[in-house]
PDB file of C-alpha atoms in Angstrom:
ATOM      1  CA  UNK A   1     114.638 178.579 153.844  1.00 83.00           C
ATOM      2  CA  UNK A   2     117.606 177.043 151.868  1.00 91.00           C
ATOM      3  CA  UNK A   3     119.551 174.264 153.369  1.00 96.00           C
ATOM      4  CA  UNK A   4     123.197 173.108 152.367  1.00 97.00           C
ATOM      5  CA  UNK A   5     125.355 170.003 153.084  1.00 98.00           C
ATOM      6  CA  UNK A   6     128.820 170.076 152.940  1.00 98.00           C
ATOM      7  CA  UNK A   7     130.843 167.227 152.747  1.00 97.00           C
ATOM      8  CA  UNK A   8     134.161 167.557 154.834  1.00 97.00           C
ATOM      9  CA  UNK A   9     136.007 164.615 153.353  1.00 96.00           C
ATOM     10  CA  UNK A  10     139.460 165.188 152.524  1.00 96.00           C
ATOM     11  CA  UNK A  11     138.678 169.473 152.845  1.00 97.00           C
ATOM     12  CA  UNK A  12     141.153 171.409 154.848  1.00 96.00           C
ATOM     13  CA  UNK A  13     139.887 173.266 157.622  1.00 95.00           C
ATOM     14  CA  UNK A  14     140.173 176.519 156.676  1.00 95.00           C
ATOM     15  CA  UNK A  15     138.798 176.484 153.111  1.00 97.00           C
ATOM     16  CA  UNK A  16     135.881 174.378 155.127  1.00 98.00           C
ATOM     17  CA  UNK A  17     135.424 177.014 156.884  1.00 98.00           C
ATOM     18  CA  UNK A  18     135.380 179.890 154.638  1.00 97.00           C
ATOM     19  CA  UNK A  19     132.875 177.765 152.571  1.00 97.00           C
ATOM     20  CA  UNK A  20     130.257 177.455 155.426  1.00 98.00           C
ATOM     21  CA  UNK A  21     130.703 181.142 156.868  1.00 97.00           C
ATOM     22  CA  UNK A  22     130.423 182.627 152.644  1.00 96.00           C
ATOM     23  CA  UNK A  23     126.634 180.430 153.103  1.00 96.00           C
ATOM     24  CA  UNK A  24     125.773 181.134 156.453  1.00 96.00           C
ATOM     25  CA  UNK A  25     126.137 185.249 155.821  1.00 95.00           C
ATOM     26  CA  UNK A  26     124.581 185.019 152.308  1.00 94.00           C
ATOM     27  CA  UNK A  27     126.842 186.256 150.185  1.00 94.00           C
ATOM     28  CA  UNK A  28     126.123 183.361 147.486  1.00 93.00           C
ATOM     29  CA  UNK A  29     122.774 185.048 147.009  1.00 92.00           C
ATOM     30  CA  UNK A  30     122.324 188.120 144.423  1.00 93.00           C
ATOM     31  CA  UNK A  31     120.389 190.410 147.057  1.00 92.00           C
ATOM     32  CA  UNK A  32     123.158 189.778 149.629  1.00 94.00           C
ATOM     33  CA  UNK A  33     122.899 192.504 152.501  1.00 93.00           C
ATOM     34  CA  UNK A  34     125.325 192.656 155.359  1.00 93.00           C
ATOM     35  CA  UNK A  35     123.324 193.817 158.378  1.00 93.00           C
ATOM     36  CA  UNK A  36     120.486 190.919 157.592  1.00 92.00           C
ATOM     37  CA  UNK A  37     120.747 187.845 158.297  1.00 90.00           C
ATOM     38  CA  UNK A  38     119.490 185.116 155.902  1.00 90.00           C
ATOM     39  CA  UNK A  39     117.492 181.854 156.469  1.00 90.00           C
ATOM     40  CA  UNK A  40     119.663 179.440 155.857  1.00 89.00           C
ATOM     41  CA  UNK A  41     120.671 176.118 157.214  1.00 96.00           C
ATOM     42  CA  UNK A  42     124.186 174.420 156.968  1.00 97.00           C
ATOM     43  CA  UNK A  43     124.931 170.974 157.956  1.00 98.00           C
ATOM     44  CA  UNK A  44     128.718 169.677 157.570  1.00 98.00           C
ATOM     45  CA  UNK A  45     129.178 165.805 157.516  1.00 97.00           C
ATOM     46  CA  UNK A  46     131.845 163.680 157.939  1.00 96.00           C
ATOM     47  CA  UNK A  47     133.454 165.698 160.284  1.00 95.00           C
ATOM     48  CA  UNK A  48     136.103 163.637 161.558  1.00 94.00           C
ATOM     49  CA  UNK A  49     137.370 162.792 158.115  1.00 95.00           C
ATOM     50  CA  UNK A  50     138.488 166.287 157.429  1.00 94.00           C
ATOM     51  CA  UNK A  51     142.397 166.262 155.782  1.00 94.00           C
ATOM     52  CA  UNK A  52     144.381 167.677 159.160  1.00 92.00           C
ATOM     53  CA  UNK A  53     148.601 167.560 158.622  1.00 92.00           C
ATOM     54  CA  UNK A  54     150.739 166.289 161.495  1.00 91.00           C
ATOM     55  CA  UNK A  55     152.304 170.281 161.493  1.00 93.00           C
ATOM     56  CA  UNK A  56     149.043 171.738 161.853  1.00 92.00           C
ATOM     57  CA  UNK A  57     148.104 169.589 165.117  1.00 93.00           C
ATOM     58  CA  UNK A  58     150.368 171.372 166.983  1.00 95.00           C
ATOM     59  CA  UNK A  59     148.548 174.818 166.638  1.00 94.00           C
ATOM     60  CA  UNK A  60     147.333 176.114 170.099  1.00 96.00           C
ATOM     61  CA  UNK A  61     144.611 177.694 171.084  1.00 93.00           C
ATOM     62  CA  UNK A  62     144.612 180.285 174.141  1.00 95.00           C
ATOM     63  CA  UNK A  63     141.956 181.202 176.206  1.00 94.00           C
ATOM     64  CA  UNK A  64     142.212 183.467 179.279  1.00 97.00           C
ATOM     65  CA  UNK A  65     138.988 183.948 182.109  1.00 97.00           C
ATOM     66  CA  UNK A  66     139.726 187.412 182.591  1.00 96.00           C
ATOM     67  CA  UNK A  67     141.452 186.356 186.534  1.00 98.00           C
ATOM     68  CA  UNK A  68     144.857 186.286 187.241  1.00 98.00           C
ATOM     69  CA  UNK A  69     146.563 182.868 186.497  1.00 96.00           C
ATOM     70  CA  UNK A  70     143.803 181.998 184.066  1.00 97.00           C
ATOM     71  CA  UNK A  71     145.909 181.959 181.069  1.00 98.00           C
ATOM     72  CA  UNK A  72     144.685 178.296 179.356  1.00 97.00           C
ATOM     73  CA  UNK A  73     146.860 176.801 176.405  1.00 97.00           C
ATOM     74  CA  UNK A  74     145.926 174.066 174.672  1.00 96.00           C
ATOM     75  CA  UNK A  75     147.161 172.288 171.056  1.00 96.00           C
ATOM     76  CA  UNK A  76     144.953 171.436 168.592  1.00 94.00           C
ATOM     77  CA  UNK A  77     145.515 167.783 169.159  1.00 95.00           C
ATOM     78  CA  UNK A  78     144.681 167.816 172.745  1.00 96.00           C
ATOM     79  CA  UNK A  79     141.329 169.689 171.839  1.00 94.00           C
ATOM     80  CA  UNK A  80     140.362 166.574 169.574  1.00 94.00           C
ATOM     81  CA  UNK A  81     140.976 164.006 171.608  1.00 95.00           C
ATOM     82  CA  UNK A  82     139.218 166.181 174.597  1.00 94.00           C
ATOM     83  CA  UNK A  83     136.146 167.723 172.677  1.00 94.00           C
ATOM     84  CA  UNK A  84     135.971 166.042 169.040  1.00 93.00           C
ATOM     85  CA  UNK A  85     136.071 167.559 165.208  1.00 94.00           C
ATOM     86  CA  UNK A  86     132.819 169.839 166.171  1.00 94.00           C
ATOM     87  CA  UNK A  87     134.484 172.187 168.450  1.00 93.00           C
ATOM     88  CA  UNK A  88     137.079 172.602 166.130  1.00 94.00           C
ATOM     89  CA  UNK A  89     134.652 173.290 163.022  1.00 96.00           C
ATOM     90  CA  UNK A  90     132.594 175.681 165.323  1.00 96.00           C
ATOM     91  CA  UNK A  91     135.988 177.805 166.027  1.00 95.00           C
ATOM     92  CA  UNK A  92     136.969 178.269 162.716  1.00 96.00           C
ATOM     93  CA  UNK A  93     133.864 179.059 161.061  1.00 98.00           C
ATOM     94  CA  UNK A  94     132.857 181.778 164.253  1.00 97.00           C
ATOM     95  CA  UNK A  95     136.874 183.464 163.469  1.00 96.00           C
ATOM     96  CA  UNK A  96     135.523 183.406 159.820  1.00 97.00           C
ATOM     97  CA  UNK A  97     132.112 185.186 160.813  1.00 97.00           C
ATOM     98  CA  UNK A  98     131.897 189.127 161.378  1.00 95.00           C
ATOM     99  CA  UNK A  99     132.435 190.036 165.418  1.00 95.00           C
ATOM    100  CA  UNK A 100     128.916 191.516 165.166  1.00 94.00           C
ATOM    101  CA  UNK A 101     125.386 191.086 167.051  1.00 94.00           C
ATOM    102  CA  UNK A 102     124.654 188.586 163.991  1.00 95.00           C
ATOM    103  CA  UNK A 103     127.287 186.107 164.548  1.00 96.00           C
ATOM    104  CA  UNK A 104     125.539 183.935 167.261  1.00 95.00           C
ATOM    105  CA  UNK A 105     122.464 183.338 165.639  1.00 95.00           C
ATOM    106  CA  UNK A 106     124.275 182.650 162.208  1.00 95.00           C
ATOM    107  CA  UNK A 107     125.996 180.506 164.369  1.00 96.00           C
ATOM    108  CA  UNK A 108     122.816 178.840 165.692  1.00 96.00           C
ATOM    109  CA  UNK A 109     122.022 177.574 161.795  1.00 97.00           C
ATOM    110  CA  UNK A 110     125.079 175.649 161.796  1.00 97.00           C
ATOM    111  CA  UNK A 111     125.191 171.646 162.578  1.00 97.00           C
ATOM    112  CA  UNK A 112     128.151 169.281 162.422  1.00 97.00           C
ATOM    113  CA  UNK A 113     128.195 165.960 162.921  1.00 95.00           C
ATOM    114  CA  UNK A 114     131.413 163.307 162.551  1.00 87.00           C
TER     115      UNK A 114
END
């Protein structure tokens, strides 16, 4: 079981991201295989010290519960202050992961801490 530590200071989100999901699928190993999922561990510190611009606070994230009025908007900003740098890392990294039955226990191998 391999286990990698990223360091998030002064990273952009995105590249973060596409870092940790590149390690969680496996695709840094030469027998890489897409439908199996590898044994690996990745831990991101220093979370809340990730490089964020003033422009890209104002993103927003929508979520909708499927009933009529449920339409939820919500900026970036507001989603730190309410839930921390975690949720934020955990969003990217799942819309960086294949939409596939593998993606929540790849998921499950991931820990972030500020």
């Amino acid at each position: 079981m391999a286990h990698y530590t990223i360091d998030a200071t002064n990273k952009k989100i995105g590249r973060l991201a596409t870092e940790v999901a590149d390690l969680l699928r496996g695709k840094n190993l030469p027998d890489y295989t897409p439908y199996l999922k590898p044994n690996h561990t990745v831990a991101i510190i220093n979370a809340s010290k990730l490089d964020i611009d003033d422009s890209k606070l104002e993103h927003i994230y929508i979520t909708y519960s499927g009933y009529p009025g449920g339409l939820k908007k919500e900026t970036r900003g507001h989603m730190l202050e309410r839930l921390g740098y975690t949720r934020i890392l955990q969003h990217a990294v799942r819309g960086m992961l294949p939409d596939n039955r593998l993606r929540d226990d790849m998921l499950k191998h991931l820990s972030i801490t500020d």
